[in-house]
C-alpha cells in the first residue's frame, strides 16, 4: 500500500491481484471514480459477503476472473448527490440485447455480477447508472440492508421464476441458515408455501424456525423428518445450493413430479444421477443464477413492506476483510457477515 493517503482524485480499495488465501486481499490506492451523465456516485458504507467472494479470492479451475478485481457484490452506501441511503443491484445486463429487453438480464451473455466480472464495492466510492440503485427503507440499518440484494434476488428467482412456487406447496430448504437459505424460507412463506429446513447446529435450526420453518432438522435427521412431515409423499420443491453433500437427500425428498432447484455447489459440484428416477418420478432438475433486475425490484417491495428481513450474524471491518472471509469459510455464520467500510480510517 502507498505511504501516502488518498488525495482528491484517489481512493482506497481492497483488490485481488492474484488468487490465493486471505493475504491476497490487499488495500491499494486507485483513481477515484467520478460520475458521468446518468451516473451517480455512491459513498460505500457497508458490503456483505457472499460465497462468491471466496471463489473470486481463491480462483476457480477453468474459470478466468478479470484480475485485478475489486470484490464485493452486495453494496450499501449513500448517494453523494442527495444523501439518500441506497443498496446496489448486484448484477446487471447490457440493457441492449433481446434477453435484457425482455427483462431477463440474468440470461444476457454480457451479464455482470458486481465484484465477479467487474469491480465491486470493497472500496470507498462506486459510480453506477442511476437504474442500479434501490433505496434503503427508512429506519433500516444500512449494514442490514447490505445483506439483502444478492441472496434475496437469488432465492426469489429460484423459487418464483424457476420453480414456480404456489400457495400450499411444501418446500425443503437445504442449509436454511445460509445467506440464500434465510431468504428462501421467508420468500416461500410469503408465497403461502409450507417450509422445512436443514441446518448443521441447534442455533441455526432455531433461526430457521424463527423465520417460519415448521421444522428444522440436522442433515442426518432430514430424510426421516421429510417422510414424517409429508406422509411419505415428499416435498414439492427442494431448494439446494450445498451440492454433492445434500444432493441425494434433496432428490429423495421430492414427491413424484417435484422440483429440485440449485443455485450453487459449495460442497461439491459432481453428483450421480439415476435418469430412471428423473423420468419415472417425472422430476424437474433446475439450475438458477441471480435474476432479472425487475425481479429484485419486486422483491424489494416485500422488504419495504417489512415482509422480508435481513439476517446479519455480525458486522466486521472492511480493512480486516480476511477475517470475515475466514469466518465464512469456517461456516461459522448464520445469515450474513457484513463489513463496514473503514478504509479511510486506517492509521
Ligand atoms: Zn443483455
mmCIF file of C-alpha atoms and ligand atoms in Angstrom:
data_model
loop_
_atom_site.group_PDB
_atom_site.id
_atom_site.type_symbol
_atom_site.label_atom_id
_atom_site.label_comp_id
_atom_site.label_asym_id
_atom_site.label_seq_id
_atom_site.Cartn_x
_atom_site.Cartn_y
_atom_site.Cartn_z
ATOM 1 C CA UNK A 1 0.000 0.000 0.000
ATOM 2 C CA UNK A 2 1.098 3.567 -0.656
ATOM 3 C CA UNK A 3 2.586 5.512 2.233
ATOM 4 C CA UNK A 4 0.573 8.496 1.181
ATOM 5 C CA UNK A 5 -3.113 8.855 1.962
ATOM 6 C CA UNK A 6 -5.542 9.182 -0.897
ATOM 7 C CA UNK A 7 -5.711 12.633 -2.419
ATOM 8 C CA UNK A 8 -8.666 14.333 -4.042
ATOM 9 C CA UNK A 9 -8.604 12.063 -7.061
ATOM 10 C CA UNK A 10 -7.799 8.759 -5.444
ATOM 11 C CA UNK A 11 -9.466 6.363 -3.032
ATOM 12 C CA UNK A 12 -8.632 3.219 -1.139
ATOM 13 C CA UNK A 13 -9.908 -0.164 -2.275
ATOM 14 C CA UNK A 14 -9.410 -3.844 -1.472
ATOM 15 C CA UNK A 15 -8.124 -5.507 -4.606
ATOM 16 C CA UNK A 16 -7.424 -9.086 -5.630
ATOM 17 C CA UNK A 17 -4.353 -9.031 -7.914
ATOM 18 C CA UNK A 18 -3.796 -12.799 -7.845
ATOM 19 C CA UNK A 19 -5.766 -15.707 -6.380
ATOM 20 C CA UNK A 20 -4.859 -17.191 -3.019
ATOM 21 C CA UNK A 21 -5.556 -17.084 0.721
ATOM 22 C CA UNK A 22 -6.868 -14.100 2.681
ATOM 23 C CA UNK A 23 -3.454 -12.433 2.313
ATOM 24 C CA UNK A 24 -4.223 -11.565 -1.329
ATOM 25 C CA UNK A 25 -6.922 -9.123 -0.139
ATOM 26 C CA UNK A 26 -4.702 -6.045 -0.242
ATOM 27 C CA UNK A 27 -5.578 -2.414 0.322
ATOM 28 C CA UNK A 28 -4.467 -0.278 -2.606
ATOM 29 C CA UNK A 29 -4.903 3.308 -3.734
ATOM 30 C CA UNK A 30 -6.730 3.655 -7.051
ATOM 31 C CA UNK A 31 -8.224 6.537 -9.060
ATOM 32 C CA UNK A 32 -11.451 7.776 -7.539
ATOM 33 C CA UNK A 33 -14.332 7.328 -9.998
ATOM 34 C CA UNK A 34 -16.339 10.398 -10.974
ATOM 35 C CA UNK A 35 -19.921 10.220 -12.268
ATOM 36 C CA UNK A 36 -20.661 10.886 -15.932
ATOM 37 C CA UNK A 37 -24.065 11.635 -17.451
ATOM 38 C CA UNK A 38 -26.787 9.412 -15.970
ATOM 39 C CA UNK A 39 -24.427 8.109 -13.314
ATOM 40 C CA UNK A 40 -24.427 8.510 -9.557
ATOM 41 C CA UNK A 41 -21.527 8.377 -7.105
ATOM 42 C CA UNK A 42 -22.226 6.283 -4.009
ATOM 43 C CA UNK A 43 -20.020 6.545 -0.939
ATOM 44 C CA UNK A 44 -19.785 2.962 0.298
ATOM 45 C CA UNK A 45 -20.700 2.336 3.931
ATOM 46 C CA UNK A 46 -21.166 -1.450 4.091
ATOM 47 C CA UNK A 47 -20.608 -4.530 1.930
ATOM 48 C CA UNK A 48 -21.995 -8.005 2.666
ATOM 49 C CA UNK A 49 -20.055 -11.153 1.838
ATOM 50 C CA UNK A 50 -21.309 -13.975 -0.337
ATOM 51 C CA UNK A 51 -19.813 -17.345 -1.089
ATOM 52 C CA UNK A 52 -18.930 -15.817 -4.434
ATOM 53 C CA UNK A 53 -16.343 -13.642 -2.656
ATOM 54 C CA UNK A 54 -14.481 -16.803 -1.664
ATOM 55 C CA UNK A 55 -14.434 -18.098 -5.251
ATOM 56 C CA UNK A 56 -13.199 -14.728 -6.514
ATOM 57 C CA UNK A 57 -10.381 -14.722 -3.967
ATOM 58 C CA UNK A 58 -9.367 -18.379 -4.319
ATOM 59 C CA UNK A 59 -9.934 -18.732 -8.049
ATOM 60 C CA UNK A 60 -11.902 -21.483 -9.775
ATOM 61 C CA UNK A 61 -10.150 -24.055 -12.010
ATOM 62 C CA UNK A 62 -11.117 -23.496 -15.627
ATOM 63 C CA UNK A 63 -12.616 -20.059 -14.960
ATOM 64 C CA UNK A 64 -10.822 -16.765 -15.542
ATOM 65 C CA UNK A 65 -11.712 -13.799 -13.336
ATOM 66 C CA UNK A 66 -10.773 -10.362 -14.719
ATOM 67 C CA UNK A 67 -7.919 -9.630 -12.288
ATOM 68 C CA UNK A 68 -7.013 -7.261 -10.830
ATOM 69 C CA UNK A 69 -10.508 -7.019 -9.399
ATOM 70 C CA UNK A 70 -12.182 -5.141 -6.557
ATOM 71 C CA UNK A 71 -14.501 -7.734 -4.949
ATOM 72 C CA UNK A 72 -17.828 -7.121 -3.228
ATOM 73 C CA UNK A 73 -21.266 -7.795 -4.755
ATOM 74 C CA UNK A 74 -23.632 -6.540 -2.033
ATOM 75 C CA UNK A 75 -23.047 -2.838 -1.563
ATOM 76 C CA UNK A 76 -24.775 -0.271 0.638
ATOM 77 C CA UNK A 77 -23.855 3.382 0.682
ATOM 78 C CA UNK A 78 -25.000 6.960 0.487
ATOM 79 C CA UNK A 79 -25.721 8.831 -2.731
ATOM 80 C CA UNK A 80 -23.113 11.576 -2.937
ATOM 81 C CA UNK A 81 -25.602 13.956 -4.594
ATOM 82 C CA UNK A 82 -28.700 13.589 -2.385
ATOM 83 C CA UNK A 83 -27.539 11.782 0.761
ATOM 84 C CA UNK A 84 -30.132 9.021 0.204
ATOM 85 C CA UNK A 85 -29.014 5.658 1.648
ATOM 86 C CA UNK A 86 -29.096 3.033 -1.085
ATOM 87 C CA UNK A 87 -28.092 -0.500 -1.989
ATOM 88 C CA UNK A 88 -26.957 -1.523 -5.455
ATOM 89 C CA UNK A 89 -28.329 -4.159 -7.775
ATOM 90 C CA UNK A 90 -25.703 -6.929 -7.520
ATOM 91 C CA UNK A 91 -25.967 -7.831 -11.214
ATOM 92 C CA UNK A 92 -26.865 -6.123 -14.453
ATOM 93 C CA UNK A 93 -27.043 -6.889 -18.167
ATOM 94 C CA UNK A 94 -26.016 -4.991 -21.271
ATOM 95 C CA UNK A 95 -29.501 -3.406 -21.451
ATOM 96 C CA UNK A 96 -29.484 -3.800 -25.261
ATOM 97 C CA UNK A 97 -29.807 -7.499 -26.171
ATOM 98 C CA UNK A 98 -33.161 -9.315 -26.619
ATOM 99 C CA UNK A 99 -32.741 -11.038 -23.233
ATOM 100 C CA UNK A 100 -32.205 -7.739 -21.430
ATOM 101 C CA UNK A 101 -35.058 -6.091 -23.299
ATOM 102 C CA UNK A 102 -37.369 -8.883 -22.125
ATOM 103 C CA UNK A 103 -36.258 -8.344 -18.529
ATOM 104 C CA UNK A 104 -34.127 -11.474 -18.307
ATOM 105 C CA UNK A 105 -30.840 -9.718 -17.605
ATOM 106 C CA UNK A 106 -29.655 -12.932 -15.950
ATOM 107 C CA UNK A 107 -29.633 -14.644 -19.381
ATOM 108 C CA UNK A 108 -27.627 -11.831 -21.019
ATOM 109 C CA UNK A 109 -24.317 -13.104 -22.388
ATOM 110 C CA UNK A 110 -22.733 -9.936 -21.057
ATOM 111 C CA UNK A 111 -24.366 -10.194 -17.629
ATOM 112 C CA UNK A 112 -22.074 -8.828 -14.956
ATOM 113 C CA UNK A 113 -22.146 -9.712 -11.279
ATOM 114 C CA UNK A 114 -20.648 -6.826 -9.344
ATOM 115 C CA UNK A 115 -17.352 -7.896 -7.827
ATOM 116 C CA UNK A 116 -17.097 -11.002 -10.030
ATOM 117 C CA UNK A 117 -16.975 -9.919 -13.669
ATOM 118 C CA UNK A 118 -16.487 -6.243 -12.902
ATOM 119 C CA UNK A 119 -15.227 -4.193 -9.973
ATOM 120 C CA UNK A 120 -17.316 -4.421 -6.805
ATOM 121 C CA UNK A 121 -17.849 -2.396 -3.679
ATOM 122 C CA UNK A 122 -14.870 -3.107 -1.415
ATOM 123 C CA UNK A 123 -13.730 0.491 -1.784
ATOM 124 C CA UNK A 124 -14.617 3.991 -0.657
ATOM 125 C CA UNK A 125 -16.758 5.008 -3.632
ATOM 126 C CA UNK A 126 -18.506 3.445 -6.606
ATOM 127 C CA UNK A 127 -20.080 5.115 -9.623
ATOM 128 C CA UNK A 128 -23.111 3.418 -11.177
ATOM 129 C CA UNK A 129 -26.030 4.180 -13.502
ATOM 130 C CA UNK A 130 -28.964 5.517 -11.501
ATOM 131 C CA UNK A 131 -31.016 2.456 -12.537
ATOM 132 C CA UNK A 132 -28.763 0.253 -10.377
ATOM 133 C CA UNK A 133 -29.870 1.915 -7.116
ATOM 134 C CA UNK A 134 -32.506 0.709 -4.656
ATOM 135 C CA UNK A 135 -33.486 2.987 -1.732
ATOM 136 C CA UNK A 136 -32.908 1.631 1.771
ATOM 137 C CA UNK A 137 -36.226 1.711 3.674
ATOM 138 C CA UNK A 138 -36.402 4.401 6.360
ATOM 139 C CA UNK A 139 -35.225 3.043 9.681
ATOM 140 C CA UNK A 140 -33.310 0.078 8.262
ATOM 141 C CA UNK A 141 -29.681 -0.210 9.358
ATOM 142 C CA UNK A 142 -27.545 0.061 6.199
ATOM 143 C CA UNK A 143 -25.399 -2.821 7.471
ATOM 144 C CA UNK A 144 -28.523 -4.968 7.365
ATOM 145 C CA UNK A 145 -29.678 -3.614 4.019
ATOM 146 C CA UNK A 146 -26.318 -4.616 2.510
ATOM 147 C CA UNK A 147 -27.045 -8.224 3.488
ATOM 148 C CA UNK A 148 -30.074 -8.432 1.215
ATOM 149 C CA UNK A 149 -29.665 -7.928 -2.534
ATOM 150 C CA UNK A 150 -27.739 -10.903 -3.932
ATOM 151 C CA UNK A 151 -29.208 -13.606 -1.694
ATOM 152 C CA UNK A 152 -32.697 -12.104 -1.949
ATOM 153 C CA UNK A 153 -32.575 -11.975 -5.739
ATOM 154 C CA UNK A 154 -31.093 -15.468 -5.952
ATOM 155 C CA UNK A 155 -33.749 -17.060 -3.738
ATOM 156 C CA UNK A 156 -36.579 -15.072 -5.367
ATOM 157 C CA UNK A 157 -35.542 -16.202 -8.843
ATOM 158 C CA UNK A 158 -35.106 -19.822 -7.707
ATOM 159 C CA UNK A 159 -38.492 -20.137 -6.080
ATOM 160 C CA UNK A 160 -40.752 -17.865 -8.099
ATOM 161 C CA UNK A 161 -39.289 -17.751 -11.608
ATOM 162 C CA UNK A 162 -37.665 -21.168 -11.858
ATOM 163 C CA UNK A 163 -39.579 -23.476 -9.502
ATOM 164 C CA UNK A 164 -42.935 -21.675 -9.919
ATOM 165 C CA UNK A 165 -43.797 -21.862 -6.223
ATOM 166 C CA UNK A 166 -47.532 -21.852 -5.418
ATOM 167 C CA UNK A 167 -49.603 -21.430 -2.235
ATOM 168 C CA UNK A 168 -49.727 -24.649 -0.243
ATOM 169 C CA UNK A 169 -46.517 -26.037 -1.739
ATOM 170 C CA UNK A 170 -44.266 -27.927 0.624
ATOM 171 C CA UNK A 171 -40.696 -26.700 0.351
ATOM 172 C CA UNK A 172 -37.442 -28.110 1.723
ATOM 173 C CA UNK A 173 -34.699 -25.502 2.110
ATOM 174 C CA UNK A 174 -31.292 -27.092 2.497
ATOM 175 C CA UNK A 175 -28.830 -25.051 4.594
ATOM 176 C CA UNK A 176 -31.709 -22.884 5.782
ATOM 177 C CA UNK A 177 -29.467 -20.631 7.899
ATOM 178 C CA UNK A 178 -27.200 -19.678 4.994
ATOM 179 C CA UNK A 179 -27.461 -16.347 3.218
ATOM 180 C CA UNK A 180 -29.668 -17.797 0.472
ATOM 181 C CA UNK A 181 -31.437 -20.120 2.926
ATOM 182 C CA UNK A 182 -32.771 -17.391 5.212
ATOM 183 C CA UNK A 183 -34.180 -15.615 2.153
ATOM 184 C CA UNK A 184 -35.669 -18.807 0.667
ATOM 185 C CA UNK A 185 -37.529 -19.618 3.893
ATOM 186 C CA UNK A 186 -39.036 -16.136 4.058
ATOM 187 C CA UNK A 187 -39.953 -15.980 0.355
ATOM 188 C CA UNK A 188 -41.597 -19.409 0.497
ATOM 189 C CA UNK A 189 -43.656 -18.289 3.488
ATOM 190 C CA UNK A 190 -44.567 -15.061 1.700
ATOM 191 C CA UNK A 191 -45.825 -17.153 -1.235
ATOM 192 C CA UNK A 192 -48.109 -19.131 1.037
ATOM 193 C CA UNK A 193 -45.980 -22.266 0.995
ATOM 194 C CA UNK A 194 -45.097 -24.502 3.932
ATOM 195 C CA UNK A 195 -41.403 -24.780 4.718
ATOM 196 C CA UNK A 196 -38.951 -27.116 6.404
ATOM 197 C CA UNK A 197 -35.211 -26.667 6.546
ATOM 198 C CA UNK A 198 -31.921 -28.315 7.335
ATOM 199 C CA UNK A 199 -29.032 -26.772 9.262
ATOM 200 C CA UNK A 200 -25.912 -28.036 10.970
ATOM 201 C CA UNK A 201 -26.280 -26.649 14.510
ATOM 202 C CA UNK A 202 -29.070 -26.102 17.077
ATOM 203 C CA UNK A 203 -28.625 -22.314 16.852
ATOM 204 C CA UNK A 204 -29.010 -22.368 13.078
ATOM 205 C CA UNK A 205 -32.050 -24.617 13.303
ATOM 206 C CA UNK A 206 -33.619 -22.233 15.816
ATOM 207 C CA UNK A 207 -33.042 -19.389 13.342
ATOM 208 C CA UNK A 208 -34.814 -21.371 10.597
ATOM 209 C CA UNK A 209 -37.833 -21.886 12.840
ATOM 210 C CA UNK A 210 -37.854 -18.222 13.849
ATOM 211 C CA UNK A 211 -38.045 -17.307 10.160
ATOM 212 C CA UNK A 212 -41.075 -19.522 9.630
ATOM 213 C CA UNK A 213 -39.861 -23.079 9.030
ATOM 214 C CA UNK A 214 -42.262 -25.611 10.575
ATOM 215 C CA UNK A 215 -39.362 -27.934 11.257
ATOM 216 C CA UNK A 216 -35.593 -27.647 11.066
ATOM 217 C CA UNK A 217 -33.509 -30.791 11.144
ATOM 218 C CA UNK A 218 -29.884 -31.793 11.121
ATOM 219 C CA UNK A 219 -28.776 -33.246 7.787
ATOM 220 C CA UNK A 220 -28.797 -36.701 9.383
ATOM 221 C CA UNK A 221 -32.389 -36.419 10.581
ATOM 222 C CA UNK A 222 -33.830 -34.740 7.498
ATOM 223 C CA UNK A 223 -34.767 -37.832 5.468
ATOM 224 C CA UNK A 224 -36.911 -39.218 8.292
ATOM 225 C CA UNK A 225 -38.248 -35.754 9.055
ATOM 226 C CA UNK A 226 -39.433 -35.152 5.491
ATOM 227 C CA UNK A 227 -41.013 -38.597 5.324
ATOM 228 C CA UNK A 228 -42.964 -37.998 8.531
ATOM 229 C CA UNK A 229 -43.898 -34.435 7.579
ATOM 230 C CA UNK A 230 -45.287 -35.259 4.146
ATOM 231 C CA UNK A 231 -46.835 -38.629 4.949
ATOM 232 C CA UNK A 232 -44.320 -40.379 2.663
ATOM 233 C CA UNK A 233 -45.388 -38.274 -0.307
ATOM 234 C CA UNK A 234 -42.375 -35.953 -0.480
ATOM 235 C CA UNK A 235 -41.924 -32.215 -0.947
ATOM 236 C CA UNK A 236 -42.961 -30.168 -3.982
ATOM 237 C CA UNK A 237 -39.720 -28.195 -4.128
ATOM 238 C CA UNK A 238 -36.203 -28.765 -2.792
ATOM 239 C CA UNK A 239 -34.010 -25.635 -2.675
ATOM 240 C CA UNK A 240 -30.348 -26.539 -2.613
ATOM 241 C CA UNK A 241 -27.037 -24.748 -3.019
ATOM 242 C CA UNK A 242 -24.868 -27.087 -0.995
ATOM 243 C CA UNK A 243 -24.355 -29.527 -3.853
ATOM 244 C CA UNK A 244 -22.918 -33.015 -3.675
ATOM 245 C CA UNK A 245 -23.297 -33.376 0.086
ATOM 246 C CA UNK A 246 -27.055 -32.775 0.081
ATOM 247 C CA UNK A 247 -27.986 -33.882 -3.466
ATOM 248 C CA UNK A 248 -29.055 -37.465 -2.573
ATOM 249 C CA UNK A 249 -31.285 -36.241 0.234
ATOM 250 C CA UNK A 250 -32.782 -33.436 -1.842
ATOM 251 C CA UNK A 251 -33.657 -35.750 -4.720
ATOM 252 C CA UNK A 252 -35.091 -38.461 -2.467
ATOM 253 C CA UNK A 253 -37.164 -35.869 -0.590
ATOM 254 C CA UNK A 254 -39.096 -34.881 -3.743
ATOM 255 C CA UNK A 255 -42.611 -36.048 -4.423
ATOM 256 C CA UNK A 256 -43.375 -37.514 -7.832
ATOM 257 C CA UNK A 257 -43.425 -34.530 -10.173
ATOM 258 C CA UNK A 258 -41.371 -32.495 -7.696
ATOM 259 C CA UNK A 259 -38.768 -29.864 -8.488
ATOM 260 C CA UNK A 260 -35.128 -29.616 -7.427
ATOM 261 C CA UNK A 261 -33.615 -26.179 -7.904
ATOM 262 C CA UNK A 262 -29.953 -25.314 -7.345
ATOM 263 C CA UNK A 263 -28.029 -22.044 -7.410
ATOM 264 C CA UNK A 264 -24.644 -23.312 -6.291
ATOM 265 C CA UNK A 265 -22.460 -26.146 -5.149
ATOM 266 C CA UNK A 266 -20.460 -25.032 -2.154
ATOM 267 C CA UNK A 267 -19.798 -28.625 -1.062
ATOM 268 C CA UNK A 268 -19.018 -30.414 -4.329
ATOM 269 C CA UNK A 269 -20.360 -29.999 -7.860
ATOM 270 C CA UNK A 270 -20.263 -33.534 -9.265
ATOM 271 C CA UNK A 271 -23.133 -35.849 -8.402
ATOM 272 C CA UNK A 272 -24.558 -39.181 -9.510
ATOM 273 C CA UNK A 273 -27.915 -39.005 -11.230
ATOM 274 C CA UNK A 274 -30.089 -42.023 -11.959
ATOM 275 C CA UNK A 275 -32.074 -40.925 -15.002
ATOM 276 C CA UNK A 276 -34.662 -43.587 -14.242
ATOM 277 C CA UNK A 277 -35.624 -41.641 -11.118
ATOM 278 C CA UNK A 278 -35.918 -38.459 -13.163
ATOM 279 C CA UNK A 279 -38.222 -39.835 -15.843
ATOM 280 C CA UNK A 280 -40.132 -42.333 -13.784
ATOM 281 C CA UNK A 281 -40.904 -39.889 -10.978
ATOM 282 C CA UNK A 282 -41.156 -37.021 -13.515
ATOM 283 C CA UNK A 283 -38.740 -34.829 -11.582
ATOM 284 C CA UNK A 284 -37.581 -31.396 -12.677
ATOM 285 C CA UNK A 285 -33.944 -30.556 -12.016
ATOM 286 C CA UNK A 286 -33.453 -26.817 -12.460
ATOM 287 C CA UNK A 287 -30.462 -24.517 -12.441
ATOM 288 C CA UNK A 288 -30.696 -20.906 -11.314
ATOM 289 C CA UNK A 289 -28.294 -17.966 -11.227
ATOM 290 C CA UNK A 290 -29.064 -14.466 -9.993
ATOM 291 C CA UNK A 291 -32.182 -12.973 -11.639
ATOM 292 C CA UNK A 292 -33.546 -10.033 -13.607
ATOM 293 C CA UNK A 293 -33.372 -6.501 -12.241
ATOM 294 C CA UNK A 294 -37.177 -6.299 -12.272
ATOM 295 C CA UNK A 295 -37.323 -9.334 -10.001
ATOM 296 C CA UNK A 296 -35.178 -7.585 -7.420
ATOM 297 C CA UNK A 297 -37.411 -4.510 -7.683
ATOM 298 C CA UNK A 298 -40.394 -6.769 -6.932
ATOM 299 C CA UNK A 299 -38.591 -8.469 -4.053
ATOM 300 C CA UNK A 300 -37.565 -5.072 -2.699
ATOM 301 C CA UNK A 301 -41.232 -4.150 -2.287
ATOM 302 C CA UNK A 302 -41.528 -7.051 0.151
ATOM 303 C CA UNK A 303 -38.506 -5.677 2.013
ATOM 304 C CA UNK A 304 -40.051 -2.203 2.152
ATOM 305 C CA UNK A 305 -43.294 -3.720 3.437
ATOM 306 C CA UNK A 306 -41.364 -5.449 6.229
ATOM 307 C CA UNK A 307 -42.301 -8.915 4.903
ATOM 308 C CA UNK A 308 -38.681 -9.967 4.336
ATOM 309 C CA UNK A 309 -35.991 -9.107 6.827
ATOM 310 C CA UNK A 310 -32.224 -9.329 6.607
ATOM 311 C CA UNK A 311 -30.385 -11.727 8.900
ATOM 312 C CA UNK A 312 -26.956 -10.428 9.889
ATOM 313 C CA UNK A 313 -24.689 -12.580 12.008
ATOM 314 C CA UNK A 314 -22.058 -9.912 12.568
ATOM 315 C CA UNK A 315 -20.528 -6.746 11.191
ATOM 316 C CA UNK A 316 -16.756 -6.656 10.733
ATOM 317 C CA UNK A 317 -14.391 -4.115 9.196
ATOM 318 C CA UNK A 318 -13.510 -3.852 5.531
ATOM 319 C CA UNK A 319 -9.865 -3.223 6.471
ATOM 320 C CA UNK A 320 -9.890 -6.686 8.106
ATOM 321 C CA UNK A 321 -11.685 -8.415 5.223
ATOM 322 C CA UNK A 322 -9.540 -11.550 5.558
ATOM 323 C CA UNK A 323 -11.044 -12.203 8.998
ATOM 324 C CA UNK A 324 -14.544 -12.071 7.547
ATOM 325 C CA UNK A 325 -13.503 -14.482 4.780
ATOM 326 C CA UNK A 326 -12.168 -16.925 7.381
ATOM 327 C CA UNK A 327 -15.464 -16.883 9.287
ATOM 328 C CA UNK A 328 -17.414 -17.560 6.108
ATOM 329 C CA UNK A 329 -15.037 -20.365 5.130
ATOM 330 C CA UNK A 330 -15.465 -21.973 8.552
ATOM 331 C CA UNK A 331 -19.251 -21.936 8.072
ATOM 332 C CA UNK A 332 -19.388 -20.089 11.382
ATOM 333 C CA UNK A 333 -22.004 -17.658 10.095
ATOM 334 C CA UNK A 334 -25.801 -17.775 10.439
ATOM 335 C CA UNK A 335 -27.265 -15.472 7.804
ATOM 336 C CA UNK A 336 -24.772 -12.923 6.557
ATOM 337 C CA UNK A 337 -21.491 -11.348 7.516
ATOM 338 C CA UNK A 338 -21.139 -7.689 6.597
ATOM 339 C CA UNK A 339 -18.100 -5.411 6.677
ATOM 340 C CA UNK A 340 -18.197 -1.704 7.448
ATOM 341 C CA UNK A 341 -16.215 0.464 5.062
ATOM 342 C CA UNK A 342 -13.361 1.836 7.194
ATOM 343 C CA UNK A 343 -10.554 2.063 4.627
ATOM 344 C CA UNK A 344 -10.057 5.799 5.222
ATOM 345 C CA UNK A 345 -9.715 5.241 8.970
ATOM 346 C CA UNK A 346 -6.513 3.231 8.772
ATOM 347 C CA UNK A 347 -3.515 4.624 10.590
HETATM 348 ZN ZN1 LIG B 1 -28.063 -8.038 -22.493
#
